[in-house]
CSV table of C-alpha atoms and ligand atoms in Angstrom, one decimal:
chain,number,residue,atom,x,y,z
A,1,MET,CA,-108.6,-1.4,-2.9
A,2,GLU,CA,-108.7,1.3,0.2
A,3,ASN,CA,-109.7,0.1,3.5
A,4,THR,CA,-108.8,-3.9,2.4
A,5,TYR,CA,-106.6,-5.4,4.4
A,6,ASP,CA,-104.9,-8.9,5.2
A,7,ILE,CA,-105.6,-8.5,8.9
A,8,VAL,CA,-107.7,-6.0,11.2
A,9,ILE,CA,-106.5,-6.6,14.8
A,10,VAL,CA,-109.3,-5.1,17.3
A,11,GLY,CA,-107.8,-4.0,20.4
A,12,ALA,CA,-104.3,-2.4,20.8
A,13,GLY,CA,-103.6,-3.9,24.3
A,14,PRO,CA,-100.8,-6.5,24.8
A,15,ALA,CA,-102.3,-9.0,22.9
A,16,GLY,CA,-103.7,-6.9,19.8
A,17,MET,CA,-100.0,-5.1,19.6
A,18,THR,CA,-98.2,-8.4,19.8
A,19,ALA,CA,-100.5,-9.9,17.3
A,20,ALA,CA,-99.6,-7.1,15.1
A,21,ILE,CA,-95.8,-7.3,15.4
A,22,TYR,CA,-96.1,-11.3,14.1
A,23,ALA,CA,-98.6,-10.3,11.6
A,24,ILE,CA,-96.8,-8.0,10.0
A,25,ARG,CA,-93.8,-9.4,10.1
A,26,ALA,CA,-95.3,-12.6,8.7
A,27,ASN,CA,-95.7,-9.8,5.8
A,28,MET,CA,-99.7,-9.0,6.2
A,29,LYS,CA,-100.9,-5.9,5.2
A,30,VAL,CA,-102.2,-5.1,8.8
A,31,LEU,CA,-104.4,-2.4,10.7
A,32,MET,CA,-104.7,-2.2,14.4
A,33,LEU,CA,-107.5,-0.5,16.0
A,34,ASP,CA,-108.5,1.0,19.4
A,35,ARG,CA,-111.3,3.1,20.7
A,36,LEU,CA,-108.3,4.3,23.0
A,37,ALA,CA,-105.1,4.9,23.6
A,38,PRO,CA,-102.8,1.7,22.8
A,39,GLY,CA,-101.5,0.2,25.8
A,40,GLY,CA,-105.0,-1.5,26.8
A,41,ALA,CA,-105.3,-2.3,30.8
A,42,ILE,CA,-101.5,-1.9,31.4
A,43,ILE,CA,-102.1,2.0,30.9
A,44,ASN,CA,-103.5,2.6,34.0
A,45,THR,CA,-101.2,-0.1,36.0
A,46,ASN,CA,-99.3,1.4,38.5
A,47,GLU,CA,-96.2,-0.8,38.6
A,48,ILE,CA,-95.1,-3.9,36.3
A,49,GLU,CA,-92.5,-6.8,38.3
A,50,ASN,CA,-93.4,-10.0,35.7
A,51,TYR,CA,-93.1,-9.4,32.3
A,52,THR,CA,-90.1,-11.5,31.3
A,53,GLY,CA,-86.6,-9.6,30.9
A,54,ALA,CA,-88.6,-6.1,31.6
A,55,GLY,CA,-87.9,-5.6,35.7
A,56,LYS,CA,-89.4,-3.0,37.4
A,57,LEU,CA,-91.4,-0.6,35.2
A,58,THR,CA,-94.6,1.2,34.9
A,59,GLY,CA,-97.9,-0.5,32.7
A,60,ALA,CA,-97.4,3.2,30.4
A,61,GLU,CA,-94.0,2.5,30.3
A,62,LEU,CA,-94.0,-0.7,28.8
A,63,ALA,CA,-97.3,0.4,26.5
A,64,ILE,CA,-95.4,2.8,24.6
A,65,LYS,CA,-92.5,0.1,24.3
A,66,MET,CA,-95.0,-1.8,22.9
A,67,PHE,CA,-96.4,0.7,20.8
A,68,GLU,CA,-93.0,2.2,19.7
A,69,HIS,CA,-92.6,-1.3,18.4
A,70,THR,CA,-95.4,-1.8,16.2
A,71,GLN,CA,-94.7,2.0,14.6
A,72,GLU,CA,-90.7,0.9,13.9
A,73,LEU,CA,-92.7,-2.3,12.1
A,74,GLY,CA,-95.2,-0.4,10.0
A,75,VAL,CA,-98.1,-1.1,11.7
A,76,GLU,CA,-100.8,0.9,10.2
A,77,PHE,CA,-103.0,2.4,13.4
A,78,ASP,CA,-106.5,4.3,14.1
A,79,TYR,CA,-108.9,5.2,16.9
A,80,ARG,CA,-111.5,3.2,16.3
A,81,THR,CA,-114.7,1.7,18.0
A,82,VAL,CA,-115.8,-1.2,16.9
A,83,ILE,CA,-119.3,-1.9,16.6
A,84,ASP,CA,-120.1,-4.6,14.5
A,85,LEU,CA,-117.9,-7.5,12.4
A,86,LYS,CA,-119.9,-9.4,9.7
A,87,ASP,CA,-119.0,-12.2,8.7
A,88,GLU,CA,-119.1,-12.8,4.6
A,89,GLY,CA,-116.9,-15.9,4.1
A,90,GLU,CA,-113.5,-15.1,2.7
A,91,TRP,CA,-114.0,-11.8,3.7
A,92,LYS,CA,-114.6,-10.0,6.3
A,93,THR,CA,-116.1,-6.2,7.3
A,94,VAL,CA,-115.4,-4.3,10.2
A,95,VAL,CA,-117.6,-1.6,11.1
A,96,CYS,CA,-116.8,1.3,13.3
A,97,GLU,CA,-118.9,3.8,15.2
A,98,GLU,CA,-116.2,6.8,14.1
A,99,ASP,CA,-117.3,8.4,10.5
A,100,ASP,CA,-119.1,5.5,9.8
A,101,ALA,CA,-115.6,3.8,9.0
A,102,VAL,CA,-115.6,0.3,7.4
A,103,TYR,CA,-112.6,-1.7,7.0
A,104,LYS,CA,-112.4,-5.3,5.2
A,105,ALA,CA,-110.3,-7.9,6.3
A,106,ARG,CA,-109.2,-11.8,5.7
A,107,ALA,CA,-109.0,-12.1,8.7
A,108,VAL,CA,-109.7,-10.7,12.1
A,109,ILE,CA,-108.1,-11.1,15.4
A,110,LEU,CA,-110.0,-9.9,18.2
A,111,ALA,CA,-107.9,-8.8,21.3
A,112,THR,CA,-110.7,-6.4,22.8
A,113,GLY,CA,-109.6,-7.4,26.8
A,114,THR,CA,-112.1,-6.7,29.7
A,115,VAL,CA,-113.8,-4.0,31.5
A,116,PRO,CA,-113.9,-3.3,35.5
A,117,ARG,CA,-117.3,-5.2,36.8
A,118,ARG,CA,-119.3,-2.9,39.2
A,119,LEU,CA,-121.3,-4.1,42.4
A,120,GLY,CA,-124.7,-2.4,41.6
A,121,VAL,CA,-125.6,-0.7,44.7
A,122,PRO,CA,-126.8,2.5,46.0
A,123,GLY,CA,-124.5,5.7,45.5
A,124,GLU,CA,-122.2,3.7,42.9
A,125,ASP,CA,-123.8,5.4,40.4
A,126,GLN,CA,-123.3,8.8,41.9
A,127,TRP,CA,-120.4,8.8,43.1
A,128,ALA,CA,-118.2,6.9,40.2
A,129,GLY,CA,-115.4,8.9,38.4
A,130,SER,CA,-115.9,11.8,41.6
A,131,GLY,CA,-115.5,9.2,44.9
A,132,ILE,CA,-115.4,5.8,43.5
A,133,SER,CA,-112.5,4.8,40.9
A,134,TRP,CA,-111.4,1.4,39.0
A,135,CYS,CA,-108.3,2.7,38.4
A,136,ALA,CA,-105.4,3.7,41.2
A,137,ILE,CA,-103.0,4.8,39.1
A,138,CYS,CA,-104.8,7.5,37.1
A,139,ASP,CA,-106.8,8.7,40.9
A,140,GLY,CA,-104.7,7.8,43.8
A,141,ALA,CA,-102.6,11.1,44.0
A,142,GLN,CA,-106.2,12.8,44.6
A,143,TYR,CA,-106.1,10.7,48.3
A,144,ARG,CA,-103.2,11.3,49.7
A,145,ASP,CA,-103.2,11.7,53.3
A,146,LYS,CA,-106.8,10.8,53.3
A,147,GLU,CA,-109.0,7.4,53.9
A,148,VAL,CA,-109.9,5.0,51.3
A,149,VAL,CA,-111.6,1.8,51.0
A,150,VAL,CA,-111.2,-1.0,48.4
A,151,ILE,CA,-113.2,-3.4,47.1
A,152,GLY,CA,-112.4,-6.9,46.2
A,153,GLY,CA,-109.3,-9.4,47.5
A,154,GLY,CA,-108.0,-10.3,44.1
A,155,ASN,CA,-104.7,-9.9,42.2
A,156,SER,CA,-105.5,-6.3,41.1
A,157,ALA,CA,-107.3,-5.1,44.5
A,158,VAL,CA,-104.2,-6.2,46.4
A,159,GLU,CA,-101.5,-4.9,43.9
A,160,GLU,CA,-103.0,-1.8,43.9
A,161,SER,CA,-103.5,-1.3,47.4
A,162,ILE,CA,-99.9,-1.6,48.1
A,163,TYR,CA,-99.7,1.5,46.2
A,164,LEU,CA,-102.3,3.4,47.9
A,165,ALA,CA,-101.6,2.1,51.2
A,166,GLY,CA,-98.2,3.9,50.0
A,167,ILE,CA,-99.8,7.3,49.9
A,168,CYS,CA,-103.0,7.1,52.0
A,169,THR,CA,-103.8,7.4,56.2
A,170,ARG,CA,-105.7,4.6,56.3
A,171,LEU,CA,-107.1,1.5,53.5
A,172,THR,CA,-109.6,-0.7,54.5
A,173,ILE,CA,-110.1,-3.4,52.3
A,174,VAL,CA,-114.1,-4.9,51.8
A,175,THR,CA,-113.8,-8.5,50.3
A,176,MET,CA,-116.2,-11.0,49.4
A,177,PHE,CA,-113.8,-13.6,50.3
A,178,ASP,CA,-110.8,-13.4,51.9
A,179,LEU,CA,-107.8,-12.3,50.0
A,180,THR,CA,-106.9,-14.5,47.2
A,181,ALA,CA,-103.8,-12.7,45.4
A,182,ASP,CA,-100.6,-14.0,45.0
A,183,PRO,CA,-99.2,-15.1,48.7
A,184,LYS,CA,-96.3,-12.7,48.3
A,185,ALA,CA,-98.4,-9.4,47.9
A,186,CYS,CA,-101.0,-10.8,50.7
A,187,ASP,CA,-98.4,-10.7,53.3
A,188,GLN,CA,-96.7,-7.6,51.8
A,189,LEU,CA,-100.4,-5.9,52.4
A,190,ARG,CA,-101.3,-7.2,55.6
A,191,LYS,CA,-97.7,-5.9,57.1
A,192,MET,CA,-98.4,-2.7,56.0
A,193,PRO,CA,-99.1,-0.8,59.4
A,194,ASN,CA,-102.7,1.8,58.2
A,195,VAL,CA,-104.6,-1.7,56.7
A,196,THR,CA,-107.1,-3.3,57.8
A,197,VAL,CA,-109.0,-6.2,56.0
A,198,TYR,CA,-112.4,-7.3,56.1
A,199,PRO,CA,-113.0,-10.6,54.3
A,200,TYR,CA,-116.8,-12.0,54.2
A,201,GLN,CA,-118.6,-8.7,53.5
A,202,GLU,CA,-121.6,-7.8,51.4
A,203,VAL,CA,-121.4,-4.0,50.5
A,204,LEU,CA,-124.4,-2.5,51.1
A,205,GLU,CA,-124.6,1.1,50.1
A,206,PHE,CA,-121.9,4.5,49.5
A,207,THR,CA,-122.8,7.1,51.9
A,208,GLY,CA,-122.6,10.6,51.5
A,209,GLU,CA,-124.1,13.7,50.3
A,210,ASP,CA,-122.1,16.4,48.6
A,211,ARG,CA,-119.4,14.2,48.7
A,212,LEU,CA,-118.6,9.9,49.3
A,213,THR,CA,-118.3,10.1,52.8
A,214,GLY,CA,-118.7,6.5,53.6
A,215,VAL,CA,-119.5,2.5,52.8
A,216,ARG,CA,-121.7,0.6,54.6
A,217,PHE,CA,-121.5,-3.4,54.3
A,218,LYS,CA,-122.1,-6.3,56.1
A,219,SER,CA,-120.5,-9.6,57.1
A,220,THR,CA,-121.6,-12.8,54.8
A,221,LYS,CA,-121.1,-15.2,58.2
A,222,GLU,CA,-124.3,-15.9,60.0
A,223,ASP,CA,-124.0,-13.3,62.7
A,224,ALA,CA,-124.7,-10.5,59.7
A,225,THR,CA,-122.8,-7.9,61.5
A,226,GLU,CA,-123.1,-4.8,59.7
A,227,ARG,CA,-120.2,-1.9,59.7
A,228,TYR,CA,-119.3,1.8,58.4
A,229,VAL,CA,-116.2,3.2,57.7
A,230,THR,CA,-116.0,6.2,56.7
A,231,CYS,CA,-113.5,7.6,53.5
A,232,ASP,CA,-112.5,9.8,50.9
A,233,GLY,CA,-112.3,8.0,48.3
A,234,VAL,CA,-113.6,4.4,47.1
A,235,PHE,CA,-111.6,2.0,44.0
A,236,GLU,CA,-113.4,-1.1,43.0
A,237,TYR,CA,-111.6,-4.3,42.1
A,238,ILE,CA,-114.1,-6.9,41.9
A,239,GLY,CA,-113.5,-8.5,38.8
A,240,PHE,CA,-114.3,-7.8,34.8
A,241,ALA,CA,-116.8,-8.2,32.3
A,242,ALA,CA,-115.8,-9.1,28.6
A,243,SER,CA,-115.8,-6.7,25.9
A,244,SER,CA,-117.3,-9.0,23.2
A,245,GLU,CA,-120.6,-7.0,22.7
A,246,ALA,CA,-119.7,-6.2,19.0
A,247,PHE,CA,-118.9,-9.9,18.1
A,248,ALA,CA,-121.9,-11.7,20.2
A,249,LYS,CA,-123.9,-12.2,17.8
A,250,LEU,CA,-121.5,-14.5,15.9
A,251,GLY,CA,-122.2,-17.4,18.1
A,252,ILE,CA,-117.9,-17.0,19.3
A,253,VAL,CA,-118.6,-16.2,23.1
A,254,ASP,CA,-119.5,-18.2,25.9
A,255,ARG,CA,-122.0,-17.4,28.3
A,256,THR,CA,-119.9,-15.2,30.6
A,257,GLY,CA,-119.1,-13.1,26.8
A,258,CYS,CA,-115.4,-14.2,26.4
A,259,ILE,CA,-114.1,-15.8,23.2
A,260,GLU,CA,-113.5,-19.7,23.2
A,261,ALA,CA,-111.2,-20.2,20.7
A,262,ASP,CA,-108.6,-23.1,20.4
A,263,ALA,CA,-104.8,-23.7,21.3
A,264,ARG,CA,-104.3,-22.0,17.5
A,265,MET,CA,-106.5,-18.9,18.8
A,266,ARG,CA,-109.1,-19.8,15.9
A,267,THR,CA,-113.0,-19.3,16.8
A,268,LYS,CA,-115.4,-21.5,15.6
A,269,VAL,CA,-116.2,-18.6,12.6
A,270,PRO,CA,-113.4,-19.5,10.0
A,271,GLY,CA,-110.8,-16.1,9.6
A,272,ILE,CA,-111.7,-15.1,13.0
A,273,PHE,CA,-109.4,-15.5,16.0
A,274,GLY,CA,-109.4,-14.5,19.5
A,275,ALA,CA,-106.4,-13.2,21.8
A,276,GLY,CA,-105.4,-11.8,25.6
A,277,ASP,CA,-107.6,-11.0,28.2
A,278,ILE,CA,-111.2,-11.4,26.3
A,279,THR,CA,-110.9,-15.4,25.5
A,280,VAL,CA,-112.0,-18.3,27.8
A,281,LYS,CA,-108.5,-19.0,29.6
A,282,HIS,CA,-107.5,-19.5,33.4
A,283,LEU,CA,-104.5,-16.8,33.6
A,284,ARG,CA,-105.0,-13.1,32.6
A,285,GLN,CA,-101.9,-11.4,32.4
A,286,ILE,CA,-99.7,-9.6,30.4
A,287,VAL,CA,-97.2,-12.4,29.0
A,288,THR,CA,-100.3,-15.3,28.6
A,289,ALA,CA,-102.1,-12.0,26.5
A,290,CYS,CA,-98.5,-11.1,24.4
A,291,GLY,CA,-98.3,-15.7,23.4
A,292,ASP,CA,-102.1,-15.4,22.3
A,293,GLY,CA,-101.1,-12.5,20.0
A,294,ALA,CA,-98.6,-14.4,18.5
A,295,VAL,CA,-100.6,-17.7,18.2
A,296,ALA,CA,-103.3,-15.8,16.7
A,297,ALA,CA,-101.3,-13.5,14.2
A,298,ASN,CA,-99.5,-16.5,13.4
A,299,SER,CA,-102.8,-19.0,12.6
A,300,ALA,CA,-104.1,-15.8,10.7
A,301,ALA,CA,-101.4,-15.3,8.5
A,302,SER,CA,-101.3,-19.3,7.7
A,303,TYR,CA,-105.3,-18.9,6.9
A,304,VAL,CA,-104.8,-15.6,5.0
A,305,GLU,CA,-101.9,-16.9,2.9
A,306,SER,CA,-104.4,-20.3,2.3
A,307,LEU,CA,-107.1,-17.9,0.9
A,308,LYS,CA,-104.6,-16.3,-1.5
A,309,GLN,CA,-103.7,-19.7,-3.3
B,401,FAD,C1,-105.0,-3.0,37.6
B,401,FAD,C2,-104.5,-3.9,37.3
B,401,FAD,C3,-103.2,-4.8,37.2
B,401,FAD,C4,-102.6,-5.2,36.3
B,401,FAD,N1,-101.4,-5.7,36.8
B,401,FAD,C5,-100.9,-6.8,36.0
B,401,FAD,C6,-98.7,-7.2,36.2
B,401,FAD,O1,-98.5,-6.8,36.9
B,401,FAD,N2,-98.8,-8.3,35.4
B,401,FAD,C7,-99.4,-8.7,34.4
B,401,FAD,O2,-98.9,-9.9,33.5
B,401,FAD,N3,-100.8,-8.3,34.2
B,401,FAD,C8,-101.2,-7.6,34.8
B,401,FAD,N4,-102.7,-7.1,34.6
B,401,FAD,C9,-103.4,-7.6,33.5
B,401,FAD,C10,-102.9,-7.5,32.5
B,401,FAD,O3,-103.0,-5.7,32.4
B,401,FAD,C11,-104.4,-7.9,31.1
B,401,FAD,O4,-103.9,-8.9,31.2
B,401,FAD,C12,-103.7,-7.8,29.7
B,401,FAD,O5,-103.2,-6.2,29.4
B,401,FAD,C13,-104.8,-8.1,28.5
B,401,FAD,O6,-104.0,-7.4,27.7
B,401,FAD,P1,-105.0,-7.6,26.2
B,401,FAD,O7,-104.4,-7.0,25.0
B,401,FAD,O8,-106.0,-9.3,26.1
B,401,FAD,O9,-106.1,-6.5,27.2
B,401,FAD,P2,-106.5,-5.0,27.0
B,401,FAD,O10,-104.9,-4.9,27.8
B,401,FAD,O11,-107.4,-4.8,28.0
B,401,FAD,O12,-106.0,-4.9,25.7
B,401,FAD,C14,-107.8,-4.4,25.1
B,401,FAD,C15,-107.8,-3.5,24.3
B,401,FAD,O13,-108.8,-3.4,23.4
B,401,FAD,C16,-109.7,-2.4,23.0
B,401,FAD,N5,-111.4,-2.1,23.0
B,401,FAD,C17,-112.2,-3.2,23.3
B,401,FAD,N6,-112.9,-2.8,23.1
B,401,FAD,C18,-112.6,-2.6,21.6
B,401,FAD,C19,-113.8,-1.9,20.6
B,401,FAD,N7,-114.8,-2.4,20.0
B,401,FAD,N8,-113.7,-1.3,19.4
B,401,FAD,C20,-111.8,-1.3,19.8
B,401,FAD,N9,-111.3,-1.2,20.7
B,401,FAD,C21,-111.7,-1.6,21.9
B,401,FAD,C22,-109.7,-1.8,24.2
B,401,FAD,O14,-109.4,0.0,24.3
B,401,FAD,C23,-108.1,-1.3,24.8
B,401,FAD,O15,-107.1,-1.3,24.6
B,401,FAD,C24,-103.4,-6.1,35.6
B,401,FAD,C25,-104.8,-5.4,35.2
B,401,FAD,C26,-105.2,-4.1,35.7
B,401,FAD,C27,-106.8,-3.9,35.8
């Protein structure tokens, strides 16, 4: 039957692509869907230095390698935004936005990752995409020899700040707590001569008339001192929200929207599996996403085989 698969994988990031490789090698008929180009969050990552055996490479390079691997094995891929998933017992129906496409699958692996969170302060909507960015590798070059503010202090904020500080004249970090990233990366950033860190701050607004010109923030300590820093661009790294709206009604997500899966990546709905950053987990990295993808595919293939017997 056309549009009928053993396993449909939603999301072609590291988790989805690894799941696809394991699923097709388990002789499953596999379809992988993504609303964007394959690669997921790593497409927008400057340098990756912690993916075992890969050395130092850009996120885009790794994304291409992963996708080529799926294509060499014959994984079917399509550009689709999944807007609904229906559980009909032994069959699942995957509903897409584009062309009202519908796919039937015996098992579905959800590997839809996360999207950046926003602050929700005045000026953010006005300058989003034209002054405020969530991706240094995509937009950083515009700020060569200019002044930049980074909001956040976690791994993404610190890694991307190291990259941005190398090209801009002055980089200011405004963060709710202190820097919480990998200590080695924090040390590297603090040593950069053009970097100033303001910990324990709350962003109040982004200002500007014809273009973004600055950020106002205040201390969360007792003194509540207000500061204003001029800048040409802002990069926000304040965490991520789970991309799970389309699946929430199945009762498989927690209160943060992350998919609850067991050690075999099974959700509480038989035949629906989760993998990667979208799942409830402690460490959201490429290597852990790939591990989840492999486990999810292995479990999904066993499940499909059991239905066919
Ligand atoms: C700036 C930054 C730097 C990072 N640096 C590193 C690093 O150096 N090392 C490291 O190990 N990790 C790093 N990470 C983390 C790493 O990128 C993630 O852990 C990893 O990409 C998670 O993979 P995933 O497949 O679970 O999700 P993602 O990579 O987020 O992929 C999910 C995919 O699902 C698609 N999707 C979502 N919803 C739908 C839908 N409804 N329909 C169809 N498709 C959908 C998305 O378009 C996306 O392609 C970094 C992340 C960021 C943001």
